[in-house]
JSON list of C-alpha atoms in Angstrom, two decimals:
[
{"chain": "J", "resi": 1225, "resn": "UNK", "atom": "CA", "xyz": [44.77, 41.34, -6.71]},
{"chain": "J", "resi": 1226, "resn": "UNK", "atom": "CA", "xyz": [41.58, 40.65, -4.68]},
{"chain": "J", "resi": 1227, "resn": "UNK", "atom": "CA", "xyz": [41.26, 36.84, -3.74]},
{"chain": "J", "resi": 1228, "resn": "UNK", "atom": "CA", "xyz": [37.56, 35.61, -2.61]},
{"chain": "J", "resi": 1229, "resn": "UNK", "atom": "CA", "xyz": [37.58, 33.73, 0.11]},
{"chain": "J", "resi": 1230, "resn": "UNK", "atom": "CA", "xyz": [35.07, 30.44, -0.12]},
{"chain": "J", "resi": 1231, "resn": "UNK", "atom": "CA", "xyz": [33.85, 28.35, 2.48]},
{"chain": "J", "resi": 1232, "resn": "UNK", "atom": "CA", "xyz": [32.93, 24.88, 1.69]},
{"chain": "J", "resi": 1233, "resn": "UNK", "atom": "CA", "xyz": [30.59, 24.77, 4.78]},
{"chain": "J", "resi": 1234, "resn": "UNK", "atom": "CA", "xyz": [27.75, 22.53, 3.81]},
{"chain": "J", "resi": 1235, "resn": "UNK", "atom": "CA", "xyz": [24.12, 24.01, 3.92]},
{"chain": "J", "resi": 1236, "resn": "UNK", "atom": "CA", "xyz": [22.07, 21.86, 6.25]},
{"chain": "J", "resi": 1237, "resn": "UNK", "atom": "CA", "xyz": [18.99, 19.87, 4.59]},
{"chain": "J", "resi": 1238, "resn": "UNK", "atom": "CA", "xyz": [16.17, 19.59, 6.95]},
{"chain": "J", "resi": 1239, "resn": "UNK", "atom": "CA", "xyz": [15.26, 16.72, 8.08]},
{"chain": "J", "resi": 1240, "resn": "UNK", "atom": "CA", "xyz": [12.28, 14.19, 6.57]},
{"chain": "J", "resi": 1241, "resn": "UNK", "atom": "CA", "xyz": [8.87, 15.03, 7.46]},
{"chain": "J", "resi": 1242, "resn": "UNK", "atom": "CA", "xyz": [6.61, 12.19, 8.59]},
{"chain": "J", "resi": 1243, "resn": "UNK", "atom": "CA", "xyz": [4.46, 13.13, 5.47]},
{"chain": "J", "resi": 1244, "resn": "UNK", "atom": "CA", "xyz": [7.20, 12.53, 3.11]},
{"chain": "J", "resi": 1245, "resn": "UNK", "atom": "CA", "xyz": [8.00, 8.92, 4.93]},
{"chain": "J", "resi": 1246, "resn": "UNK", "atom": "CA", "xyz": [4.53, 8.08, 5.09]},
{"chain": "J", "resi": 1247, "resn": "UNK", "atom": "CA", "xyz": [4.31, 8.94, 0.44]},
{"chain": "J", "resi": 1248, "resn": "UNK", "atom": "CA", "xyz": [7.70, 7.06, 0.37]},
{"chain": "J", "resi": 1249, "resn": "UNK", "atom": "CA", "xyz": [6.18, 3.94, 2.65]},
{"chain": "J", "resi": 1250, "resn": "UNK", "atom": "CA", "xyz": [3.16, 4.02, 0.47]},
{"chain": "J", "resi": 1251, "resn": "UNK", "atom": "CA", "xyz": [4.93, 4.30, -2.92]},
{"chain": "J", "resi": 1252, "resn": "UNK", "atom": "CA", "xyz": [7.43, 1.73, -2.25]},
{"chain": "J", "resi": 1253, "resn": "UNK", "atom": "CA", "xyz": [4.13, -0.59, -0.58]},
{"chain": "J", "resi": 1254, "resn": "UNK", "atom": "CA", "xyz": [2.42, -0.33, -3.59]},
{"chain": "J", "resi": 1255, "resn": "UNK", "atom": "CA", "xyz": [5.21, -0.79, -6.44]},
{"chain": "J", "resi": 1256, "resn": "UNK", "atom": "CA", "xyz": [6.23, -3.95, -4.11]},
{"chain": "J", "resi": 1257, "resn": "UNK", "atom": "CA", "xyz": [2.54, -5.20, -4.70]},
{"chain": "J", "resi": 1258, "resn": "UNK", "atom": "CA", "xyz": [2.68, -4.77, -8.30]},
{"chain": "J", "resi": 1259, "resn": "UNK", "atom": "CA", "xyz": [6.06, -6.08, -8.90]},
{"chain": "J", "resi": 1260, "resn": "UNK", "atom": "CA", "xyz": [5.31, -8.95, -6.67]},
{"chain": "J", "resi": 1261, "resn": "UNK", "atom": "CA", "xyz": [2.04, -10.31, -7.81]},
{"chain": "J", "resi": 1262, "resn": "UNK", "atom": "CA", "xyz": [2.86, -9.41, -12.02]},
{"chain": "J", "resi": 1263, "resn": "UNK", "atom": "CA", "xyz": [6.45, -11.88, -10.90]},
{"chain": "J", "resi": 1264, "resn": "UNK", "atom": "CA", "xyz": [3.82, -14.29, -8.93]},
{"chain": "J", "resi": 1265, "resn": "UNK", "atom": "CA", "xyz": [1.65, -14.08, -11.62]},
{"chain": "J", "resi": 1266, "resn": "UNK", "atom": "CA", "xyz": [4.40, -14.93, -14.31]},
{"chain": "J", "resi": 1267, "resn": "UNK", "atom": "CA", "xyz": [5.62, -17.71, -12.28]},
{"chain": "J", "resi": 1268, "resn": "UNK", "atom": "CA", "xyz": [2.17, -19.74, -12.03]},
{"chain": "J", "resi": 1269, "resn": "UNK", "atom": "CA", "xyz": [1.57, -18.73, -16.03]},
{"chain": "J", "resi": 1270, "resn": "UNK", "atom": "CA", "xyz": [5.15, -19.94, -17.01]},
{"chain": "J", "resi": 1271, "resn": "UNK", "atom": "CA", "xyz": [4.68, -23.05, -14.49]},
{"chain": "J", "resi": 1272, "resn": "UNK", "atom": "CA", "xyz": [2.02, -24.70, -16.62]},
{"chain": "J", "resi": 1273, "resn": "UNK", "atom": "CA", "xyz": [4.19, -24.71, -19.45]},
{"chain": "J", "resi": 1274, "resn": "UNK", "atom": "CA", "xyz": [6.39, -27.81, -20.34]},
{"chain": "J", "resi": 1275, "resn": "UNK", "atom": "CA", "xyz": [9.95, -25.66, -20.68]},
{"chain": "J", "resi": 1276, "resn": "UNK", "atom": "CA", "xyz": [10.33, -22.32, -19.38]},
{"chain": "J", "resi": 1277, "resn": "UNK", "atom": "CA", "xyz": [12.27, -19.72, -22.38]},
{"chain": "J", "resi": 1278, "resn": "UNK", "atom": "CA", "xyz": [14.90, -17.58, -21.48]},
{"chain": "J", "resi": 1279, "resn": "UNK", "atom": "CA", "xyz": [13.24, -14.61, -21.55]},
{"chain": "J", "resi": 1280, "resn": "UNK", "atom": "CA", "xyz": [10.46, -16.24, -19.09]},
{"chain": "J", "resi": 1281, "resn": "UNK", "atom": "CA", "xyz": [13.39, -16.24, -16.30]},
{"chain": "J", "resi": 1282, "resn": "UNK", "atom": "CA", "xyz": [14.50, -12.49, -17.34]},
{"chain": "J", "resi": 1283, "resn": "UNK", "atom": "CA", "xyz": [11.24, -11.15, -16.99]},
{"chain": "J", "resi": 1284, "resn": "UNK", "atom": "CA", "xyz": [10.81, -12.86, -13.69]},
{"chain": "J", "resi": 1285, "resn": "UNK", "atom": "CA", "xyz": [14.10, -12.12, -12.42]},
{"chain": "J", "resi": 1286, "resn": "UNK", "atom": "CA", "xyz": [13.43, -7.77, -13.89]},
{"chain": "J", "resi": 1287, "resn": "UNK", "atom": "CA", "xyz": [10.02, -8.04, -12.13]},
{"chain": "J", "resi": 1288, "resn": "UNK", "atom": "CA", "xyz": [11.60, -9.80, -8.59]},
{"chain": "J", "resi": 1289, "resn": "UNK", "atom": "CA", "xyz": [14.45, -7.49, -8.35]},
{"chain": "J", "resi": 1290, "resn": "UNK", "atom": "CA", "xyz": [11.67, -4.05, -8.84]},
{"chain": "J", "resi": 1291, "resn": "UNK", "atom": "CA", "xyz": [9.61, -6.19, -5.62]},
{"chain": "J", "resi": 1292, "resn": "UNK", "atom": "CA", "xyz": [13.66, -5.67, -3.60]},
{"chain": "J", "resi": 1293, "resn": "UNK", "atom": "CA", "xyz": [14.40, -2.57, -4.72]},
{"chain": "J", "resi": 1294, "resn": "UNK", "atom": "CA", "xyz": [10.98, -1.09, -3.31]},
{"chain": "J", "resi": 1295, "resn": "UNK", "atom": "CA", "xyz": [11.21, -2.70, -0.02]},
{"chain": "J", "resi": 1296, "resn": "UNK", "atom": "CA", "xyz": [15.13, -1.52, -0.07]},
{"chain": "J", "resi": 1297, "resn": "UNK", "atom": "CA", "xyz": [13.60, 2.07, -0.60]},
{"chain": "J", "resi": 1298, "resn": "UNK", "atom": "CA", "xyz": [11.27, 2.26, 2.14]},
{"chain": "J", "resi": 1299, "resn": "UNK", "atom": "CA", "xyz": [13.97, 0.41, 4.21]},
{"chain": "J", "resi": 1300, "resn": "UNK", "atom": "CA", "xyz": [16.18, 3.37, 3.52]},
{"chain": "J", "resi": 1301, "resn": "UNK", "atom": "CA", "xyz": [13.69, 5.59, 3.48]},
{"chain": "J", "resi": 1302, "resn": "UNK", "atom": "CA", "xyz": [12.63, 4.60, 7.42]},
{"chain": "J", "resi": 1303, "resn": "UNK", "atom": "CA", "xyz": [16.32, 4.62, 8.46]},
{"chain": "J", "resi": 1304, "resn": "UNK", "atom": "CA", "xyz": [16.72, 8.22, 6.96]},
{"chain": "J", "resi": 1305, "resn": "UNK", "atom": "CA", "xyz": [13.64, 9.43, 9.07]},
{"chain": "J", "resi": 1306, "resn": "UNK", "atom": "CA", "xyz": [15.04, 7.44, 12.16]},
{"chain": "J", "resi": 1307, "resn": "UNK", "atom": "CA", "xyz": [18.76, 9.16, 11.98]},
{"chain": "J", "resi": 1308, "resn": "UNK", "atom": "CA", "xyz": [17.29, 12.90, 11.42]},
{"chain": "J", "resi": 1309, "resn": "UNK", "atom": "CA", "xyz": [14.27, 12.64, 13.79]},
{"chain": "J", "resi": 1310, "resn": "UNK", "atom": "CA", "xyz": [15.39, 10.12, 16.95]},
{"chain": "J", "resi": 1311, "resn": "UNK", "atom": "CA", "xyz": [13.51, 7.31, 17.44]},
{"chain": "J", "resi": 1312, "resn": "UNK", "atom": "CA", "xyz": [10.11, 6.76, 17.58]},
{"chain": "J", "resi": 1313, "resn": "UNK", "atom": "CA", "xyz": [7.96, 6.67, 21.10]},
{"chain": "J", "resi": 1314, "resn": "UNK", "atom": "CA", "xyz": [6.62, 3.00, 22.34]},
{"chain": "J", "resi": 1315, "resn": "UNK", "atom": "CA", "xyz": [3.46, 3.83, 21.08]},
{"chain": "J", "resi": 1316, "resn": "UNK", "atom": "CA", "xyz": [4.12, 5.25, 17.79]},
{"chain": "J", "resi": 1317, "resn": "UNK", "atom": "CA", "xyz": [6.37, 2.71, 17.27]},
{"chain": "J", "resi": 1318, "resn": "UNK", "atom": "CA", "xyz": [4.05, -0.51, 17.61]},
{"chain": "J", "resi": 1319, "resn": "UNK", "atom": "CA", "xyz": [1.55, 1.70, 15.44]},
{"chain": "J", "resi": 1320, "resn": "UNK", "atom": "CA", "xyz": [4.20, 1.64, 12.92]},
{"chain": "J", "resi": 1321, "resn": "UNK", "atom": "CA", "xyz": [5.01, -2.54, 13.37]},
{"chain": "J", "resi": 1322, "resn": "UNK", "atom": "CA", "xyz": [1.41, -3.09, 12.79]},
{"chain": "J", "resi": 1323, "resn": "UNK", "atom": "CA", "xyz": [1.06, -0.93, 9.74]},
{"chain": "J", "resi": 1324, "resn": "UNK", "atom": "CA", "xyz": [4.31, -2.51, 8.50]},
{"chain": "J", "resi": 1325, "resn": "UNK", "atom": "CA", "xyz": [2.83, -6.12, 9.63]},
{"chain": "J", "resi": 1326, "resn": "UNK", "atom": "CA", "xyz": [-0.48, -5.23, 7.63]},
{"chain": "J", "resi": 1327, "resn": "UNK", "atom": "CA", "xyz": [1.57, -4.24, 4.40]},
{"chain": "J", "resi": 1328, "resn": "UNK", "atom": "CA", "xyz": [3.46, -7.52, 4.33]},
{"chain": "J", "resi": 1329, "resn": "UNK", "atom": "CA", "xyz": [0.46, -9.45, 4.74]},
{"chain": "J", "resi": 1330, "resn": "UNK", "atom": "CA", "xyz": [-1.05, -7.61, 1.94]},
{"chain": "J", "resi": 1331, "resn": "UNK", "atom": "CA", "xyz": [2.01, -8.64, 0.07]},
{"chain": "J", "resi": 1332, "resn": "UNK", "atom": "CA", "xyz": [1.41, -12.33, 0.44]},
{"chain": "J", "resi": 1333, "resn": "UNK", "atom": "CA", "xyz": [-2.27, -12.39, 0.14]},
{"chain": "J", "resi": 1334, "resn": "UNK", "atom": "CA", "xyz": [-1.57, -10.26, -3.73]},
{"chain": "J", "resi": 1335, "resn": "UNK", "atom": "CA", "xyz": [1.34, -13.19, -4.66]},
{"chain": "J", "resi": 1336, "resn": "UNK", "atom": "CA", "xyz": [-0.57, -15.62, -3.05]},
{"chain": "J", "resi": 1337, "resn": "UNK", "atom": "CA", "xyz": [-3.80, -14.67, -5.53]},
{"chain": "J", "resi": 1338, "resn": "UNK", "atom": "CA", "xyz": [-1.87, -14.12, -8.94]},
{"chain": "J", "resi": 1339, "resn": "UNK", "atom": "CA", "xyz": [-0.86, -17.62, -8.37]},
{"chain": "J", "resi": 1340, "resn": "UNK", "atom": "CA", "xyz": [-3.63, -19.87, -7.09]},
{"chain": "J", "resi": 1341, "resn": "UNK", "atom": "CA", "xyz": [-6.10, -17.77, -9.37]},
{"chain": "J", "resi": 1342, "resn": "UNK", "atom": "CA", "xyz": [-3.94, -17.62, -13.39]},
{"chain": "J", "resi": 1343, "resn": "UNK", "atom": "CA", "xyz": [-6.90, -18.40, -15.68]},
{"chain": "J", "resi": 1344, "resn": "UNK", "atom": "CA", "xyz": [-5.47, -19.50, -19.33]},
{"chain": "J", "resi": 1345, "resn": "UNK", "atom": "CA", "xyz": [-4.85, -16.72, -20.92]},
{"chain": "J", "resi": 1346, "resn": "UNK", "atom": "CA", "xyz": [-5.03, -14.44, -18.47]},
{"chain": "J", "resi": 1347, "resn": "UNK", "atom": "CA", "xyz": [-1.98, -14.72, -16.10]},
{"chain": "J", "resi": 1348, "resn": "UNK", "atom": "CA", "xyz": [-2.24, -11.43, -14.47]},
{"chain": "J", "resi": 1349, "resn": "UNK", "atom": "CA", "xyz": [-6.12, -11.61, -13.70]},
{"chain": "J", "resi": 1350, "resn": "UNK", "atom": "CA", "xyz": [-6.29, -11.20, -10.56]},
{"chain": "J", "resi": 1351, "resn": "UNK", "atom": "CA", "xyz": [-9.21, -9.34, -9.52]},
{"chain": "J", "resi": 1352, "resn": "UNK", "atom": "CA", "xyz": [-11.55, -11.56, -11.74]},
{"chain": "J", "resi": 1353, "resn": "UNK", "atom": "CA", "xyz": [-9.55, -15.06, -12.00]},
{"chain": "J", "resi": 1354, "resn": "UNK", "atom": "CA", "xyz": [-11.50, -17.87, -10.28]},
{"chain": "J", "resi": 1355, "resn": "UNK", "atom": "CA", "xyz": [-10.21, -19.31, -7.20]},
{"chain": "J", "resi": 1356, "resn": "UNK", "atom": "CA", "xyz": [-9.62, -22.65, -5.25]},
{"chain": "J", "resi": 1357, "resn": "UNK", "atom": "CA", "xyz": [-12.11, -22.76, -2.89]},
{"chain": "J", "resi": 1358, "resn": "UNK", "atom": "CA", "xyz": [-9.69, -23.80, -0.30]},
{"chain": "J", "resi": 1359, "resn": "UNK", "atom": "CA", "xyz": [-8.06, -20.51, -1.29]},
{"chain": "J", "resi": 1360, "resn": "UNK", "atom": "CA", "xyz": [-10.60, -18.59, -0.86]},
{"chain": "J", "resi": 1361, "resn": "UNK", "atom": "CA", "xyz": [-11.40, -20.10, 2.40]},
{"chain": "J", "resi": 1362, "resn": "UNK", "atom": "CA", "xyz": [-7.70, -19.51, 3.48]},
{"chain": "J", "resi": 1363, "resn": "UNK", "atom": "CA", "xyz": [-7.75, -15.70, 2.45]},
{"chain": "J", "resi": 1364, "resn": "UNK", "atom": "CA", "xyz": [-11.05, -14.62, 4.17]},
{"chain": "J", "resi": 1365, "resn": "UNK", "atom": "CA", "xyz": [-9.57, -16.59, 7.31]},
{"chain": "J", "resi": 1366, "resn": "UNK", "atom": "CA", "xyz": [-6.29, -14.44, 7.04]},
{"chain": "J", "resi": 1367, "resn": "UNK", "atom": "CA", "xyz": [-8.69, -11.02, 6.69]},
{"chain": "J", "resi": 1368, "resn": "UNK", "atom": "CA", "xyz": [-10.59, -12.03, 9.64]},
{"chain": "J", "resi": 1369, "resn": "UNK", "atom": "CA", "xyz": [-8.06, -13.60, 12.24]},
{"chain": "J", "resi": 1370, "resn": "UNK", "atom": "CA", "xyz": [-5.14, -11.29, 11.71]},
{"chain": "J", "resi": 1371, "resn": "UNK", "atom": "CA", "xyz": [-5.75, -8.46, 9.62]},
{"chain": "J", "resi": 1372, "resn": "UNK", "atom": "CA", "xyz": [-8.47, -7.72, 11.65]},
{"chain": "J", "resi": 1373, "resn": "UNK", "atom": "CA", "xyz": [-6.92, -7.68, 15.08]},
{"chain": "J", "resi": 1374, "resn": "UNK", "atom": "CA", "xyz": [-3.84, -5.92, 13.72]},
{"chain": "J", "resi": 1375, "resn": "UNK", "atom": "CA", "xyz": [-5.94, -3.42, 12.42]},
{"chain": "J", "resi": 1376, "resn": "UNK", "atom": "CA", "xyz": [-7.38, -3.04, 16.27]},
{"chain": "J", "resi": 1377, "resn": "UNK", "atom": "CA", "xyz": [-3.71, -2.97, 17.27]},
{"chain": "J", "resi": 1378, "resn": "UNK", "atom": "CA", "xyz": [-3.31, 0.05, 15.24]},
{"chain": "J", "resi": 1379, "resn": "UNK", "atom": "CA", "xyz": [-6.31, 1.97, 16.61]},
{"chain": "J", "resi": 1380, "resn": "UNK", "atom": "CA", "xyz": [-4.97, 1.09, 20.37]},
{"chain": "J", "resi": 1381, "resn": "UNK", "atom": "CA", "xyz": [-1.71, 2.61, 19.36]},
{"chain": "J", "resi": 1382, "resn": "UNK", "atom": "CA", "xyz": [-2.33, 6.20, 16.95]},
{"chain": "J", "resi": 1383, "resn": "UNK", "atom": "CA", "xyz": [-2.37, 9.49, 19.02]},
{"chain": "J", "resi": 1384, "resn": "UNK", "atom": "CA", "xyz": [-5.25, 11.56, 18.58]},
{"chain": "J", "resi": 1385, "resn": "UNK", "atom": "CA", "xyz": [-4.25, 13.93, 15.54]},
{"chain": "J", "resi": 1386, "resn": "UNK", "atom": "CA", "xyz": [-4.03, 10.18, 13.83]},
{"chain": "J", "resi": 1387, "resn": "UNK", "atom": "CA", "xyz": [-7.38, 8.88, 15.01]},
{"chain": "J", "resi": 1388, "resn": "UNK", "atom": "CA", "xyz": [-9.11, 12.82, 14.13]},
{"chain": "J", "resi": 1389, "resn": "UNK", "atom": "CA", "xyz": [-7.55, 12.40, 10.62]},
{"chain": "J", "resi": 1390, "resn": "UNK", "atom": "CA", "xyz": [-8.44, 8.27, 9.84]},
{"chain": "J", "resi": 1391, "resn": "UNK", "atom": "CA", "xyz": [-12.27, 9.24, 11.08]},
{"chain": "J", "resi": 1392, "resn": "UNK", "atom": "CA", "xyz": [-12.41, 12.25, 8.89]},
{"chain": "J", "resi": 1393, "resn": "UNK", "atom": "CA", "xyz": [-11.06, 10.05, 5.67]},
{"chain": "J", "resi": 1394, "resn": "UNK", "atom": "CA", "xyz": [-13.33, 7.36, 6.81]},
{"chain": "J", "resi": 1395, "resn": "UNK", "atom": "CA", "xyz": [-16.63, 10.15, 6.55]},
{"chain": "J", "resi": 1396, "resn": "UNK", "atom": "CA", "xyz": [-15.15, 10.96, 3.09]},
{"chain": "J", "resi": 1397, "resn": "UNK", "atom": "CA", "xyz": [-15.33, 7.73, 1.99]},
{"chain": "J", "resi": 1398, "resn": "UNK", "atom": "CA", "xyz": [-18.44, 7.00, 3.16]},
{"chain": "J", "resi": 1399, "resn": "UNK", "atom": "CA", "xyz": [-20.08, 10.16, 0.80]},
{"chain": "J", "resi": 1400, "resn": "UNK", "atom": "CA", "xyz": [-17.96, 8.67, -1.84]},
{"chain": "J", "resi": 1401, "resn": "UNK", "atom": "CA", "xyz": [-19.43, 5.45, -1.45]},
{"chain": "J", "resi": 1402, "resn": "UNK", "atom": "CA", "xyz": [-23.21, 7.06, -0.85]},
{"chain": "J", "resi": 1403, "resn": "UNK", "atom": "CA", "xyz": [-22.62, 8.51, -3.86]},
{"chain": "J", "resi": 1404, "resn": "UNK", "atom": "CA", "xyz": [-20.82, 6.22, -6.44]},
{"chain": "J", "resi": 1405, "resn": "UNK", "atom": "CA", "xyz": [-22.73, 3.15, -5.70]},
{"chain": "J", "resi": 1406, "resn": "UNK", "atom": "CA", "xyz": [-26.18, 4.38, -6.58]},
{"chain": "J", "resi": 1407, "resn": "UNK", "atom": "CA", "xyz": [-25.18, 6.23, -9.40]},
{"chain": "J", "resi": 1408, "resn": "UNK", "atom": "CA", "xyz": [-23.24, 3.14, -11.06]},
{"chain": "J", "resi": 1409, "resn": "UNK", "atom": "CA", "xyz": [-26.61, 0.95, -10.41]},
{"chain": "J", "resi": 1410, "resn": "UNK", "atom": "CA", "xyz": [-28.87, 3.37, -11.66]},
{"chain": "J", "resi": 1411, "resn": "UNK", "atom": "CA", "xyz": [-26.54, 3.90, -15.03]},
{"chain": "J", "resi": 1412, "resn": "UNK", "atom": "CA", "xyz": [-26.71, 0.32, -15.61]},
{"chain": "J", "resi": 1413, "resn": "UNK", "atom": "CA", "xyz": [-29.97, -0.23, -15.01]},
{"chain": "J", "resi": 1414, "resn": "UNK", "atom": "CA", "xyz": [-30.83, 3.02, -17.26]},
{"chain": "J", "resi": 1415, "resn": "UNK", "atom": "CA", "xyz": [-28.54, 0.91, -20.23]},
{"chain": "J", "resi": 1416, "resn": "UNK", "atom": "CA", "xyz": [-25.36, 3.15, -20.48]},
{"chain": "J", "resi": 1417, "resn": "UNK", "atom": "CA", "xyz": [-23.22, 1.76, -17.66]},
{"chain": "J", "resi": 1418, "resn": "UNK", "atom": "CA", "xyz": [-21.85, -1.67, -17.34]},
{"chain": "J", "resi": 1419, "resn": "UNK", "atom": "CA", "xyz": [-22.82, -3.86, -14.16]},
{"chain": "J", "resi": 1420, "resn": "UNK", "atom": "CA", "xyz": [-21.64, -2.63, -11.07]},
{"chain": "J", "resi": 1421, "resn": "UNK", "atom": "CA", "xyz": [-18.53, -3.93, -10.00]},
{"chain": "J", "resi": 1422, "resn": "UNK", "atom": "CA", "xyz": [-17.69, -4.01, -6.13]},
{"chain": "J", "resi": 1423, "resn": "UNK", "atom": "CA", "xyz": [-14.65, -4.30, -5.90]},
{"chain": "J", "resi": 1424, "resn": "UNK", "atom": "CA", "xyz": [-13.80, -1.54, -7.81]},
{"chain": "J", "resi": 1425, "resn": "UNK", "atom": "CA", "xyz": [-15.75, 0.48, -6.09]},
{"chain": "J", "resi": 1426, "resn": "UNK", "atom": "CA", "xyz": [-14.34, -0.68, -2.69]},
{"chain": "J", "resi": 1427, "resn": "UNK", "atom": "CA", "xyz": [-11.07, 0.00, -4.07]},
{"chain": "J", "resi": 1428, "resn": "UNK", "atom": "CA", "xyz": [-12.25, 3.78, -5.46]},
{"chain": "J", "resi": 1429, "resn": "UNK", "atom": "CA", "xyz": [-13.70, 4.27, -2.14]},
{"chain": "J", "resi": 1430, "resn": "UNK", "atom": "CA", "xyz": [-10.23, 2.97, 0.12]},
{"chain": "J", "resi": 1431, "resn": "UNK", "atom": "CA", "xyz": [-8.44, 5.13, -2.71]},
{"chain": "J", "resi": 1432, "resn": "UNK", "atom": "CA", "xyz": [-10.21, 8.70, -1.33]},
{"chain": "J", "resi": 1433, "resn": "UNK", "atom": "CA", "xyz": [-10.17, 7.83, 1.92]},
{"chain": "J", "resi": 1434, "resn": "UNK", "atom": "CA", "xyz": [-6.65, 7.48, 1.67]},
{"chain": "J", "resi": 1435, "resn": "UNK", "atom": "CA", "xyz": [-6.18, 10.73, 0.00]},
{"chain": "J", "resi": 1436, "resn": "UNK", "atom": "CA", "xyz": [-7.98, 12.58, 2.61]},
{"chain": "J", "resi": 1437, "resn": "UNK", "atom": "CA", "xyz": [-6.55, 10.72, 5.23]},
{"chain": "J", "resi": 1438, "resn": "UNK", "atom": "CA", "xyz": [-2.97, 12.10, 4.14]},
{"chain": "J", "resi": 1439, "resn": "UNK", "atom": "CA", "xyz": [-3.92, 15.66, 3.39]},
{"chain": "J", "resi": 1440, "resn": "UNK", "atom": "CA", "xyz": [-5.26, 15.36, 6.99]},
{"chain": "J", "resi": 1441, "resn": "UNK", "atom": "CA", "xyz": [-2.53, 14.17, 8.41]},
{"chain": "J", "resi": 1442, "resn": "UNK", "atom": "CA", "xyz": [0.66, 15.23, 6.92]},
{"chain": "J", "resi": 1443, "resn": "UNK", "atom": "CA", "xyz": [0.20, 18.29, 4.83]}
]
């Protein structure tokens, strides 16, 4: 009788790609955004209420443990790439702080704004929700005093296939933008499209020149 021999040796997975740290960093930013500012959101809604039901504090609690367990994913996901591909260089590394710096800011500013700006009625408004003018004032002082010098921080700090890749997004973007914003005010001053809205183009615009950004840089 013929007895196979097998081996139990373990095939080696290769290690994470930058590319696929860079998807899970964004994934996990964005899902901590959502699940952050729909719990902030809740909690200013809920707050003008009298007596908070039961299923006020679930929701809450479902929607702050999602904001965690996004941040514990790119947490894990940054230690994974860390253990299979050594440790960053000095400069890639405080390219990577100030990204990560930028992100959590962007957190705070999202809660921050599903709070202060909860319209009756419309608790998760936060695009279009009015707000305190002291808020306002506070916001645009954060965007201009830190995000902004971060955001230089980063551009002392990427290597060049970075810097070729951000600059070919950003000329992307721009023909986006060339191109959606007259068309949008043309259509609503022809009658069949509603008024322009900037922010959603802004948003449409940051959206593509992400896209390309990524293609350019990691795949």
């Amino acid at each position: 009788m013929m007895v196979s021999n097998m081996t139990d040796d373990r095939i080696d997975q290769p290690a994470m790609s930058l590319g696929k740290l860079a998807l899970h960093m964004f994934g996990a930013t964005m899902a901590a955004v959502f699940f952050s500012g729909a719990a902030a959101g809740l909690i200013g809604a809920l707050g003008k209420e009298e007596q908070v039901k039961p299923i006020g504090w679930v929701i809450m609690g479902v929607f702050a443990a999602l904001t965690l367990a996004a941040l514990w994913f790119a947490w894990v996901s940054a230690r994974r790439y860390y253990r299979e591909n050594g440790p960053l260089s000095p400069r890639a590394r405080r390219a990577t702080i100030s990204a990560v710096v930028a992100g959590g800011l962007g957190l705070v500013m999202g809660a921050w704004m599903s709070i202060a700006g909860d319209a009756p009625g419309q608790p998760f408004d936060v695009a279009n929700a009015p707000l305190p003018a002291g808020v306002a004032a506070a916001l645009i002082a954060v965007i201009v005093l830190v995000i902004t010098p971060v955001t230089w921080f980063w551009h002392r700090n990427i290597d060049e296939h970075e810097e070729q890749s951000y600059r070919t997004g950003a000329l992307v973007g721009l023909y986006f933008y060339s191109a959606v914003a007259p068309i949008w005010w043309l259509g609503h001053r022809g009658g069949f499209l509603p008024a322009v809205d900037g922010m959603t183009v802004y948003l449409a615009t940051m959206a593509v020149w992400g896209v390309v950004w990524f293609r350019q840089r990691h795949l």
